GROMACS .gro file of N, CA and C in nm:
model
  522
    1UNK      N    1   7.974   0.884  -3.382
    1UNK     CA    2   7.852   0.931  -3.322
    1UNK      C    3   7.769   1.003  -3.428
    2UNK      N    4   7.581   0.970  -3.416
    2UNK     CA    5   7.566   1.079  -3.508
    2UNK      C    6   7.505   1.201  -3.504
    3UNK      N    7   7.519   1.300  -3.582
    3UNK     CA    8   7.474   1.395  -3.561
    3UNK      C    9   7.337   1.415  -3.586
    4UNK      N   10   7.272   1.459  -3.424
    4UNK     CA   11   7.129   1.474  -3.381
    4UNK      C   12   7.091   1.621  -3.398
    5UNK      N   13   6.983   1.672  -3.521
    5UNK     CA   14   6.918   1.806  -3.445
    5UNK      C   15   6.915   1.848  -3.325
    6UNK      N   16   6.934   1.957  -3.288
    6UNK     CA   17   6.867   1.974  -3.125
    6UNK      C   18   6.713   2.064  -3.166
    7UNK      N   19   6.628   2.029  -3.095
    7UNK     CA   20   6.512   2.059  -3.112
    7UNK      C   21   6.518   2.200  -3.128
    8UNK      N   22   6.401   2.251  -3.216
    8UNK     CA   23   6.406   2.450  -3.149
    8UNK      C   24   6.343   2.466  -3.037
    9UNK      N   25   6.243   2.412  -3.009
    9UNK     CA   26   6.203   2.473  -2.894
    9UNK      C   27   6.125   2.337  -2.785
   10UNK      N   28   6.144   2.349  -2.693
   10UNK     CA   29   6.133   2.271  -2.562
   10UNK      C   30   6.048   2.292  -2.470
   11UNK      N   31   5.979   2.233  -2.390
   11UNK     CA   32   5.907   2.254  -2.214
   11UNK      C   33   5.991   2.222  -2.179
   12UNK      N   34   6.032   2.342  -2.074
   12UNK     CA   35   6.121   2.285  -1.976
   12UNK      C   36   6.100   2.188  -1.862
   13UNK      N   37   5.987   2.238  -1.837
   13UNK     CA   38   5.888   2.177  -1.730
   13UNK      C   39   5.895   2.031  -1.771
   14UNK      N   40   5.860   2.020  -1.886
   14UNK     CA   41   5.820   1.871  -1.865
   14UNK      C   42   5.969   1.755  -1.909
   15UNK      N   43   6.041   1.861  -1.951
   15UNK     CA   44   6.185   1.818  -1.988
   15UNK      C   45   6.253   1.778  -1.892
   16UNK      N   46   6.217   1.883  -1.804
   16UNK     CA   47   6.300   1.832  -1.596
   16UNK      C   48   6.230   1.752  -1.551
   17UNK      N   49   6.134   1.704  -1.593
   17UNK     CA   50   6.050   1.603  -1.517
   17UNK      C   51   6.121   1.460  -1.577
   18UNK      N   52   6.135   1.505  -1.666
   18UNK     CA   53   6.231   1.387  -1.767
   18UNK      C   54   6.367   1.344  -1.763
   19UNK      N   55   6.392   1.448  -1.703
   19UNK     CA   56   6.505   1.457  -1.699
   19UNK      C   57   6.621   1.439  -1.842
   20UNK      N   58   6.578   1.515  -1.929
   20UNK     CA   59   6.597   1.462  -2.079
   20UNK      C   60   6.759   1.521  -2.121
   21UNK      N   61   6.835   1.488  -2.175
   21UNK     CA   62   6.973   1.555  -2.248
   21UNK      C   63   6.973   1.552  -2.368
   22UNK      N   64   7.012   1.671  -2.425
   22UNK     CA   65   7.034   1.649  -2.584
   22UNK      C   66   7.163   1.682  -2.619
   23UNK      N   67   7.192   1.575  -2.696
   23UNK     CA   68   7.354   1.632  -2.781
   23UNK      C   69   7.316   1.607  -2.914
   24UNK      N   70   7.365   1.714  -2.989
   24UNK     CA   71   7.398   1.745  -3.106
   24UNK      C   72   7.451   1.851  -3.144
   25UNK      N   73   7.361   1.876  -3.270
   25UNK     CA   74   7.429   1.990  -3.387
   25UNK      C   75   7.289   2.108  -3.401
   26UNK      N   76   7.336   2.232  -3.400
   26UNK     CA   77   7.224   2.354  -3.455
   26UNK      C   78   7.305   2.365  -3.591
   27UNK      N   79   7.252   2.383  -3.704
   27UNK     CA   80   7.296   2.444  -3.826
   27UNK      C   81   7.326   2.536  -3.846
   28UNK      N   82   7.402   2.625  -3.864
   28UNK     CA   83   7.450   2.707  -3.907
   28UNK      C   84   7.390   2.863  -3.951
   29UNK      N   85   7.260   2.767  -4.068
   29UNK     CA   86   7.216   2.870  -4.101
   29UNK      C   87   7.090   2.934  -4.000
   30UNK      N   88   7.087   2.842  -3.895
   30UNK     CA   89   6.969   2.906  -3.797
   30UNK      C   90   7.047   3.031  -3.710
   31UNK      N   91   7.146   3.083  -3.737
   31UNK     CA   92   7.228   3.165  -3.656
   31UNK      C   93   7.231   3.269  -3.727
   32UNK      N   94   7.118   3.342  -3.781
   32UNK     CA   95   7.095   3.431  -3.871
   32UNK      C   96   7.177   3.617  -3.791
   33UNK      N   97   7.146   3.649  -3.660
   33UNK     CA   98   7.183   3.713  -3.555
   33UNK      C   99   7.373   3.701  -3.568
   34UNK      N  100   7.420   3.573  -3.556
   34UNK     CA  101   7.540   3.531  -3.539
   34UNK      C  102   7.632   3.553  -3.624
   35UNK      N  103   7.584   3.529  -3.732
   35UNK     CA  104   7.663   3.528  -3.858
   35UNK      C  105   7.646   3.721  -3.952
   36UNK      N  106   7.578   3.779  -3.858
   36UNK     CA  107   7.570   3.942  -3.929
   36UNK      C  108   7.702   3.990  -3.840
   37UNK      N  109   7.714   3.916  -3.743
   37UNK     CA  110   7.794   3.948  -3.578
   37UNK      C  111   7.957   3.959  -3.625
   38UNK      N  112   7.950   3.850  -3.718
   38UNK     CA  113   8.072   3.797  -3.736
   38UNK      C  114   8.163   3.764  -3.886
   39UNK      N  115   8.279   3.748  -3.957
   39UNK     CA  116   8.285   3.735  -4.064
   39UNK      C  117   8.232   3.652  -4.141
   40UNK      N  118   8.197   3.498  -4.096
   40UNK     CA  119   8.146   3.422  -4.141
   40UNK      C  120   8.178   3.282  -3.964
   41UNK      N  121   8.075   3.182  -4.026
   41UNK     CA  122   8.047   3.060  -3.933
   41UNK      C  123   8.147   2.938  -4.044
   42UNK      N  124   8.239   2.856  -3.969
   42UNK     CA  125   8.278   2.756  -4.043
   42UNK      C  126   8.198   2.642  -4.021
   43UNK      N  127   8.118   2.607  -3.892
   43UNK     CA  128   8.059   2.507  -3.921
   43UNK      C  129   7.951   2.485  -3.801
   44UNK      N  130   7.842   2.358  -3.797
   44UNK     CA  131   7.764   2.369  -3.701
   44UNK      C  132   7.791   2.387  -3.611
   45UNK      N  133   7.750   2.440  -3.496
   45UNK     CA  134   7.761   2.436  -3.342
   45UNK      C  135   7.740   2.268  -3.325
   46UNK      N  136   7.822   2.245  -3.221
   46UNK     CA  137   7.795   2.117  -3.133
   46UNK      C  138   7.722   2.170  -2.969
   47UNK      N  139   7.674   2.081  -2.938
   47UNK     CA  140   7.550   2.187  -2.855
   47UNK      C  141   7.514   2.015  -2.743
   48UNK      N  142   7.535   2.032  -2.593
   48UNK     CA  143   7.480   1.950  -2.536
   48UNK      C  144   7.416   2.038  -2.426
   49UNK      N  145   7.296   1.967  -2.428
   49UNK     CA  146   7.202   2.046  -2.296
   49UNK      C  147   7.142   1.938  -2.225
   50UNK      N  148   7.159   1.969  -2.080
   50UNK     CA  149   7.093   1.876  -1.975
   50UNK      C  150   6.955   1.966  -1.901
   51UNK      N  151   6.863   1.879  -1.877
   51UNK     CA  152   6.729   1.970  -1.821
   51UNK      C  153   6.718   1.874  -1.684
   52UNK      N  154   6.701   1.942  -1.586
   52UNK     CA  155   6.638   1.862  -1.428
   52UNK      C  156   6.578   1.933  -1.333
   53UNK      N  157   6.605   1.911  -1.231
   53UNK     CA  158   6.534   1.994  -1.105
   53UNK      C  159   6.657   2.036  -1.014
   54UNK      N  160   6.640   2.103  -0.959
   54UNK     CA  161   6.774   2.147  -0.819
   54UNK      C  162   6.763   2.118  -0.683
   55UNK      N  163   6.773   2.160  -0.613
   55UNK     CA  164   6.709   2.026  -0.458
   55UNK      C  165   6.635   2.168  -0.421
   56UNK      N  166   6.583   2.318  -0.503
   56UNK     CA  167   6.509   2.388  -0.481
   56UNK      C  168   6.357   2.364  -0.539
   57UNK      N  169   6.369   2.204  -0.611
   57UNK     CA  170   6.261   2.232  -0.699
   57UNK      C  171   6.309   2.316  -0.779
   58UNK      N  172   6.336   2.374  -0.882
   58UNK     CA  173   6.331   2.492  -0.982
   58UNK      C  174   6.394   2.386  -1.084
   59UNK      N  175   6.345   2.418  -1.222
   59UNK     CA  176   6.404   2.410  -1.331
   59UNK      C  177   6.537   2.421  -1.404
   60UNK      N  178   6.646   2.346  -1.389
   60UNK     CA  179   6.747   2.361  -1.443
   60UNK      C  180   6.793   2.367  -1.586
   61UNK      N  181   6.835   2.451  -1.627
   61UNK     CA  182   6.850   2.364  -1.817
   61UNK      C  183   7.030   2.441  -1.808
   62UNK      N  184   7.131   2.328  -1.818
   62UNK     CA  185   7.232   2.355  -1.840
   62UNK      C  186   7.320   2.330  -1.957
   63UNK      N  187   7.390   2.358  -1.979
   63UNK     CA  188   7.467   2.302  -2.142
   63UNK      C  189   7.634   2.339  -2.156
   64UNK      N  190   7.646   2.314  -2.266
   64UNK     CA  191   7.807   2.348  -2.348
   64UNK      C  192   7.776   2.386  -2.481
   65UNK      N  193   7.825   2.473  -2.531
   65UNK     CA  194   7.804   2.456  -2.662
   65UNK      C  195   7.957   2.528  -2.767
   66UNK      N  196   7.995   2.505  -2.873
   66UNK     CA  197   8.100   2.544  -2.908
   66UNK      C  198   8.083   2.523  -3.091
   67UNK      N  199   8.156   2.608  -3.163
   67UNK     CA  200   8.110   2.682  -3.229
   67UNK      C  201   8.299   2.789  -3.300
   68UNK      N  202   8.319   2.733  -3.446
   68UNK     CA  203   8.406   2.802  -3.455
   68UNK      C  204   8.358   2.891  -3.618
   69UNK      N  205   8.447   3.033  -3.559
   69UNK     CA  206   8.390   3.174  -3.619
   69UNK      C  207   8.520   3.241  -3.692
   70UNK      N  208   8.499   3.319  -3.809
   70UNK     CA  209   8.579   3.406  -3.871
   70UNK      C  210   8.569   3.524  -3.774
   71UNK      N  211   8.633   3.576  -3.756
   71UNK     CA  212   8.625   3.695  -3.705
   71UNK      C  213   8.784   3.822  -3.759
   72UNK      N  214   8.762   3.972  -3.794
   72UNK     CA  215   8.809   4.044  -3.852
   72UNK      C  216   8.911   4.082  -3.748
   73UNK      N  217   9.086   4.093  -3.763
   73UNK     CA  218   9.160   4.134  -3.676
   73UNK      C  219   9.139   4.297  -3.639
   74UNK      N  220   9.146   4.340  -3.517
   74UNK     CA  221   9.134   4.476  -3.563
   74UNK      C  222   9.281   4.557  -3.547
   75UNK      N  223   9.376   4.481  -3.517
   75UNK     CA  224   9.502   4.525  -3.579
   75UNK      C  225   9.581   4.537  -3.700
   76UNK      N  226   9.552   4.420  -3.785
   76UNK     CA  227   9.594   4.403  -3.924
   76UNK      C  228   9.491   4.346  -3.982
   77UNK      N  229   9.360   4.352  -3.932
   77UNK     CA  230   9.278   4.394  -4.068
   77UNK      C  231   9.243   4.240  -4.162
   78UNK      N  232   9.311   4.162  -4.082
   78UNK     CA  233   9.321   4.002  -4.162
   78UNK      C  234   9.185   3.886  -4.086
   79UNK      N  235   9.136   3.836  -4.149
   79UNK     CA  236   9.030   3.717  -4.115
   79UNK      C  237   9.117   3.590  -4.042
   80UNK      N  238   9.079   3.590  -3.921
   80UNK     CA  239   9.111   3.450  -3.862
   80UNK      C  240   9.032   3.394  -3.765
   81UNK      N  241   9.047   3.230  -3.788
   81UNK     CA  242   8.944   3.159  -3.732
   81UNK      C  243   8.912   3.151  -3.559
   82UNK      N  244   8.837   3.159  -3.487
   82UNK     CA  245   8.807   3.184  -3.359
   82UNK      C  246   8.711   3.061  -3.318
   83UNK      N  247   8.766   2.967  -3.199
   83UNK     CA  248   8.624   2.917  -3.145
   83UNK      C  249   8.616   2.933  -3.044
   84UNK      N  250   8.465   2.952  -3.040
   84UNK     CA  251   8.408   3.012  -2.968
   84UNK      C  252   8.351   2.903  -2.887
   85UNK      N  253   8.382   2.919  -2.751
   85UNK     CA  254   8.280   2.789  -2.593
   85UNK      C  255   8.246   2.851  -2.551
   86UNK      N  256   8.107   2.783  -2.535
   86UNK     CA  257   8.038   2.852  -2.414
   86UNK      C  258   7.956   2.781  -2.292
   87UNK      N  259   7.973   2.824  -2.187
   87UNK     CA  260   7.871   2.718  -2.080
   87UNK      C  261   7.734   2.771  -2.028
   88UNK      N  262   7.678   2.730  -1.984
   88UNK     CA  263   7.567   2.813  -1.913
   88UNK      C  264   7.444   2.748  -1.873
   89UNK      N  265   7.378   2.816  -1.719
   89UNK     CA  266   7.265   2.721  -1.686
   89UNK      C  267   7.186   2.867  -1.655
   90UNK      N  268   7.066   2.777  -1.680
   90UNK     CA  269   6.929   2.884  -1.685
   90UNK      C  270   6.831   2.783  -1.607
   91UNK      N  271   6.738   2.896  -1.544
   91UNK     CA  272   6.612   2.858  -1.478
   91UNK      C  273   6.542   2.958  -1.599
   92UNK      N  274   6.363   2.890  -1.582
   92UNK     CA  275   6.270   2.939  -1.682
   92UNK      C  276   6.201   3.060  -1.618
   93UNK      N  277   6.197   3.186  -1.632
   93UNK     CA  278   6.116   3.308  -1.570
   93UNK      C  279   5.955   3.263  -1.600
   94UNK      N  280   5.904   3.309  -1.450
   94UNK     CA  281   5.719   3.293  -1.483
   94UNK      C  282   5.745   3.376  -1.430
   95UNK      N  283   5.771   3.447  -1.316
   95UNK     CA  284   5.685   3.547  -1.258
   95UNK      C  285   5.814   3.623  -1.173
   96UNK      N  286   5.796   3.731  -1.110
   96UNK     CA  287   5.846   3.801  -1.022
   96UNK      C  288   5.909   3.677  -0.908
   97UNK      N  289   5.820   3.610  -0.859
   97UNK     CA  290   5.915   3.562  -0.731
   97UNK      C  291   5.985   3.392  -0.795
   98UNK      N  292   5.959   3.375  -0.900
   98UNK     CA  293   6.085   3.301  -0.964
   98UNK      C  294   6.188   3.383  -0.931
   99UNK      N  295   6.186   3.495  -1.031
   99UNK     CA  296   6.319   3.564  -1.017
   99UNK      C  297   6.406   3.595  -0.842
  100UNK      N  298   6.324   3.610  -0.771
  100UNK     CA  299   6.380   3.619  -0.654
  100UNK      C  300   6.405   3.455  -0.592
  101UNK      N  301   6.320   3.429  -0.603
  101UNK     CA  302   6.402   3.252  -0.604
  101UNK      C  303   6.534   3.190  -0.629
  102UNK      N  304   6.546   3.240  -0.782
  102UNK     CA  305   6.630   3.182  -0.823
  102UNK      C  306   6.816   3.199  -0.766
  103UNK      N  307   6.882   3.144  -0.769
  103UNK     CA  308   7.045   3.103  -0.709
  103UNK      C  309   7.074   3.240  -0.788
  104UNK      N  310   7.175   3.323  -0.749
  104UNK     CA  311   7.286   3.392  -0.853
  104UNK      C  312   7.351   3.332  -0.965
  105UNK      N  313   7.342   3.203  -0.946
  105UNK     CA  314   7.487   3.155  -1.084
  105UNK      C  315   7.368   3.098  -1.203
  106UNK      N  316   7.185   3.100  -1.172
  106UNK     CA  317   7.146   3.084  -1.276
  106UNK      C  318   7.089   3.188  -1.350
  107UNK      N  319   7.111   3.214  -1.493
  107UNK     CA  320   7.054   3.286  -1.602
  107UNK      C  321   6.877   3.271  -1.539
  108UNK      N  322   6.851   3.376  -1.588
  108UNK     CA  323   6.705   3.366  -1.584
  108UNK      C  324   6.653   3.370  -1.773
  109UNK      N  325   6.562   3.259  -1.826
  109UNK     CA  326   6.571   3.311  -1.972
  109UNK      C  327   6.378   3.297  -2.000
  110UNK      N  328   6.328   3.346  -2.090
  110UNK     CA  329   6.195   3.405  -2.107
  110UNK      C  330   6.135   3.293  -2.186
  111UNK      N  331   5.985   3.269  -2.159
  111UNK     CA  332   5.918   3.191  -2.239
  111UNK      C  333   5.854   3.194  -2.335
  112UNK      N  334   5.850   3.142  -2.450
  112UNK     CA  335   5.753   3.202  -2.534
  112UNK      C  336   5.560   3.173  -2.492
  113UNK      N  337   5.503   3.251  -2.599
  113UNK     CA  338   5.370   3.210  -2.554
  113UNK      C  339   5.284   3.078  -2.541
  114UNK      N  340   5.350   3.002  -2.577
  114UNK     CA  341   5.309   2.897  -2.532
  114UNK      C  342   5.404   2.791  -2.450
  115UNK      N  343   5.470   2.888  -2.362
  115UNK     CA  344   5.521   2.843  -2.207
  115UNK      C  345   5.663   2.729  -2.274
  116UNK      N  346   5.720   2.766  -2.387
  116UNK     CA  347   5.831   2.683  -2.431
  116UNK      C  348   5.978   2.808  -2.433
  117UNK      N  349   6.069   2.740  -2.443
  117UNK     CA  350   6.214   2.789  -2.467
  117UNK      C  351   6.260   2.754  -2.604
  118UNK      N  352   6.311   2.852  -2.696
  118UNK     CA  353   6.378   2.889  -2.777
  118UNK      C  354   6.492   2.833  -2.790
  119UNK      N  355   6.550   2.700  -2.786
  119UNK     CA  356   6.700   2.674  -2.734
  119UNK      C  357   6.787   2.699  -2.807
  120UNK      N  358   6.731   2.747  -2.972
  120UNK     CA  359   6.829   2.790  -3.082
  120UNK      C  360   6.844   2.935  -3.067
  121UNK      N  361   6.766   3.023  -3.031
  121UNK     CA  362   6.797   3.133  -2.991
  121UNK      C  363   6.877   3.157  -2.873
  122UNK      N  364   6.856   3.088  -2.756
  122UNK     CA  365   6.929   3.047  -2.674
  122UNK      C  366   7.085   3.055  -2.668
  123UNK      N  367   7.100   2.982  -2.754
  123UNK     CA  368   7.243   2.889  -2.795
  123UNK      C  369   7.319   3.038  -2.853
  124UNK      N  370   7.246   3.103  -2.950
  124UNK     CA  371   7.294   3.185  -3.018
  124UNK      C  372   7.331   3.326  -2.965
  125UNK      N  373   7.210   3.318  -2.832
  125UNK     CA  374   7.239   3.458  -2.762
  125UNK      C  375   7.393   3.412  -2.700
  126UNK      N  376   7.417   3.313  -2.649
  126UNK     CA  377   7.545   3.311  -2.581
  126UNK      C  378   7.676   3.288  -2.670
  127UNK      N  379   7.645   3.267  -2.799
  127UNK     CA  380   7.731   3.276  -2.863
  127UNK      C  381   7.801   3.433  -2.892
  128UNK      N  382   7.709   3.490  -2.935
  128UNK     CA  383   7.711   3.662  -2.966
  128UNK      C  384   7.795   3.707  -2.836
  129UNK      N  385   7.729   3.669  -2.674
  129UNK     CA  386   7.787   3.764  -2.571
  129UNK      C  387   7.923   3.674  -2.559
  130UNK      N  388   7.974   3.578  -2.570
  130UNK     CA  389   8.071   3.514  -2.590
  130UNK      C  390   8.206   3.609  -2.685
  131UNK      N  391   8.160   3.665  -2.810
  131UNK     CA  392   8.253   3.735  -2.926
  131UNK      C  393   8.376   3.774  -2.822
  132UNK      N  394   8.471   3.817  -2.883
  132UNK     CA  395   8.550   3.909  -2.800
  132UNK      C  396   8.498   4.053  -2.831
  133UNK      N  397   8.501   4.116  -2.757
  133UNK     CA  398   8.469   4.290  -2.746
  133UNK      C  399   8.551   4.337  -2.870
  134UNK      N  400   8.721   4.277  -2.873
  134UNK     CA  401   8.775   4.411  -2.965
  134UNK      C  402   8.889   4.238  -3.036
  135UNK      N  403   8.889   4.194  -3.186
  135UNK     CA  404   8.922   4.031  -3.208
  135UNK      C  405   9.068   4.077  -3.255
  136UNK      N  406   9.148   4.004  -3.234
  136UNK     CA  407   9.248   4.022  -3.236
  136UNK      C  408   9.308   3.885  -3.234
  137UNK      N  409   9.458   3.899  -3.363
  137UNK     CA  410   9.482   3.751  -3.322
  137UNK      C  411   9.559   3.782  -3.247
  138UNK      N  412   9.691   3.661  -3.177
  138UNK     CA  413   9.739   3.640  -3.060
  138UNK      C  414   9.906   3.771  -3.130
  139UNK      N  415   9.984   3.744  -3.031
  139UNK     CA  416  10.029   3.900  -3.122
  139UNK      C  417  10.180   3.825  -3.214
  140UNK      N  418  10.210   3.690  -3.179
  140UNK     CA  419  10.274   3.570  -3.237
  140UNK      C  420  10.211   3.584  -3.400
  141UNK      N  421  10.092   3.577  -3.428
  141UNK     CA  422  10.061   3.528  -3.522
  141UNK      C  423   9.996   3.665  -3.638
  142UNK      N  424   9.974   3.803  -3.497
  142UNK     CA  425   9.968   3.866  -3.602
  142UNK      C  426  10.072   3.927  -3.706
  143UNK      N  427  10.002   3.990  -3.824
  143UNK     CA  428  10.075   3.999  -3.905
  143UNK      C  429  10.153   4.214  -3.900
  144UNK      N  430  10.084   4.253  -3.830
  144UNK     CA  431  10.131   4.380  -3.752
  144UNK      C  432  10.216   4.349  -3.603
  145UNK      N  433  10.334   4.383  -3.614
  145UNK     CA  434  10.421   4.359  -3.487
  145UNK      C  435  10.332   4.486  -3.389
  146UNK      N  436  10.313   4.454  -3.255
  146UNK     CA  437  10.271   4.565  -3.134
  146UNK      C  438  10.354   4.638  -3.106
  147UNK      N  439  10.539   4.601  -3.124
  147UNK     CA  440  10.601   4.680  -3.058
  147UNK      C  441  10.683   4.792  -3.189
  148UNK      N  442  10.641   4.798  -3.297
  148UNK     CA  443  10.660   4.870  -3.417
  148UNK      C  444  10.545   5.006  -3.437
  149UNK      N  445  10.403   4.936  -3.374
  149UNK     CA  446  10.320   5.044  -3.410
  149UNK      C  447  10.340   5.176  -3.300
  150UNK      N  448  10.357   5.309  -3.406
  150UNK     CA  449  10.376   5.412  -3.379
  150UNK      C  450  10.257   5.513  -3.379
  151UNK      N  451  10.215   5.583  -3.308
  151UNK     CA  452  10.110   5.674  -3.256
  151UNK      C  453  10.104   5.779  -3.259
  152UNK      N  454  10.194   5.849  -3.312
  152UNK     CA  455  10.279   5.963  -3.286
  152UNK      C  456  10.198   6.079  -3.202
  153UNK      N  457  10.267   6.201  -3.193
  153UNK     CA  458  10.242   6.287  -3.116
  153UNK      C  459  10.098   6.423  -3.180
  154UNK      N  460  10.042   6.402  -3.115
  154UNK     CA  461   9.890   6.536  -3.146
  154UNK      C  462   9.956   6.712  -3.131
  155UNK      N  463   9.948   6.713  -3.207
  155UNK     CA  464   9.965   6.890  -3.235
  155UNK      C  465   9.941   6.949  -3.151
  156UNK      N  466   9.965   7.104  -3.082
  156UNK     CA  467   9.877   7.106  -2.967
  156UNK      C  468   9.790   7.224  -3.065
  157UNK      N  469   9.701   7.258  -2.995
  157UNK     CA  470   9.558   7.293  -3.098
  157UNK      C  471   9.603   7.465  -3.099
  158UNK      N  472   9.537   7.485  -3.204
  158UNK     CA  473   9.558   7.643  -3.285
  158UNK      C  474   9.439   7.674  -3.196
  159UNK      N  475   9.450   7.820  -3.149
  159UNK     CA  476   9.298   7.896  -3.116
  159UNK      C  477   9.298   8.002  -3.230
  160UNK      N  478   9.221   7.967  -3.296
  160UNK     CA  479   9.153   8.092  -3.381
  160UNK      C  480   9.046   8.200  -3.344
  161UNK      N  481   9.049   8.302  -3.379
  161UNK     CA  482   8.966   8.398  -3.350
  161UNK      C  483   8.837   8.365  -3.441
  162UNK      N  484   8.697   8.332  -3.420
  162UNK     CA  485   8.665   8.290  -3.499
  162UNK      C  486   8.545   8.415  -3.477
  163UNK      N  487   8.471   8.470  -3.582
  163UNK     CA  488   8.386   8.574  -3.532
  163UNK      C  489   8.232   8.497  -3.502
  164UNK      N  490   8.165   8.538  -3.383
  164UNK     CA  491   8.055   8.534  -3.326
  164UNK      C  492   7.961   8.517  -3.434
  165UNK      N  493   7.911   8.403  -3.459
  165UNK     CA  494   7.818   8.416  -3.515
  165UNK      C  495   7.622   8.459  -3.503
  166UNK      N  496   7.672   8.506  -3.362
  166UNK     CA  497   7.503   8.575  -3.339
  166UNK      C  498   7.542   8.767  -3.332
  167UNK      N  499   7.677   8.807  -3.386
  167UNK     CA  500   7.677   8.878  -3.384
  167UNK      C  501   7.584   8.992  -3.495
  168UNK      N  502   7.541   8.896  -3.595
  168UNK     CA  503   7.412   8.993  -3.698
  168UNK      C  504   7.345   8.997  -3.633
  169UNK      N  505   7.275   8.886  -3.486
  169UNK     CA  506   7.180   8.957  -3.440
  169UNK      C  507   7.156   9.085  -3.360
  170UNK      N  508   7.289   9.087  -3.299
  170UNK     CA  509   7.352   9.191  -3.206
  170UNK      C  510   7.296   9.369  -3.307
  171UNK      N  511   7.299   9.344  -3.432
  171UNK     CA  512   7.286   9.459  -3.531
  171UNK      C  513   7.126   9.464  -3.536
  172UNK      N  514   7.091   9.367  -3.571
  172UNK     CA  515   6.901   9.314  -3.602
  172UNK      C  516   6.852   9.447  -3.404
  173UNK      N  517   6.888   9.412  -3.306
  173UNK     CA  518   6.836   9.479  -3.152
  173UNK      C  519   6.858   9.599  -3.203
  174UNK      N  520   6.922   9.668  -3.240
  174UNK     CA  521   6.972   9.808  -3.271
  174UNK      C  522   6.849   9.865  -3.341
   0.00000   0.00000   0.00000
């Protein structure tokens, strides 16, 4: 198969009228956001997006996209590879009662000024909320055993007498 750009930016509108799909590849280096996120990107995203209508009338734009990432252990401190999937469907925001329109299970995502979607920004925002919160490899493979690490015990705290420091002013009233 070969590898197709996916456009940067789209009408959705006239894309659902089309009913249009794209599969391909985003490059790498358009993931400028992604790659500060993370240790490094090994290679393009593969990226398929479908655009249509819903039996609400409304704008659908759904996809897959996947995407594998360095990411820093935060147990032992070692680089290992992560991929990252992601799914997701969006309706296009115009106005206030879009948003109330729209189903719960669709994203609502913003237009630019000339009434198009961003689909590389897109792609990339869901990559980022995708990361894991805290990366870690699996505990098989890390190189710190879980049931070795020791925590030990907190001191319990000294009270010192420490002198008042507004007490010169206490002298200054006098």
């Amino acid at each position: 198969m070969q590898k197709v750009k996916i456009p940067r930016t789209v009408d959705p509108a006239r894309a659902a009228q089309k009913r249009l799909d794209y599969e391909g590849i985003i490059q790498v280096s358009l993931f400028k956001r992604l790659m500060e996120s993370v240790e490094g990107v090994q290679r393009d995203a593969q990226v398929s997006l479908s655009f249509g209508l819903d039996e609400q009338r409304l704008v659908v734009i759904s996809g897959k996209a996947n995407i594998e990432v360095d990411l820093e252990c935060q147990r032992c401190n070692e680089v290992f590879a992560h991929e990252c999937e992601v799914q997701f469907t969006y309706t296009p925001y115009y106005n206030e009662k879009s948003e109330e329109d729209a189903p719960e299970e669709y994203d609502l995502v913003d237009l630019n000024e000339y009434g198009e979607i961003d689909l590389i920004q897109l792609v990339e925002d869901e990559f980022i909320l995708n990361l894991p919160q805290v990366a870690m490899h699996d505990d098989a493979d890390c190189s710190v055993d879980s049931d070795n690490m020791v925590f030990g015990e907190l001191p319990e705290e000294v009270v010192e007498d420490k002198p008042n420091p507004f007490d010169v002013l206490k002298s200054l009233k006098k």
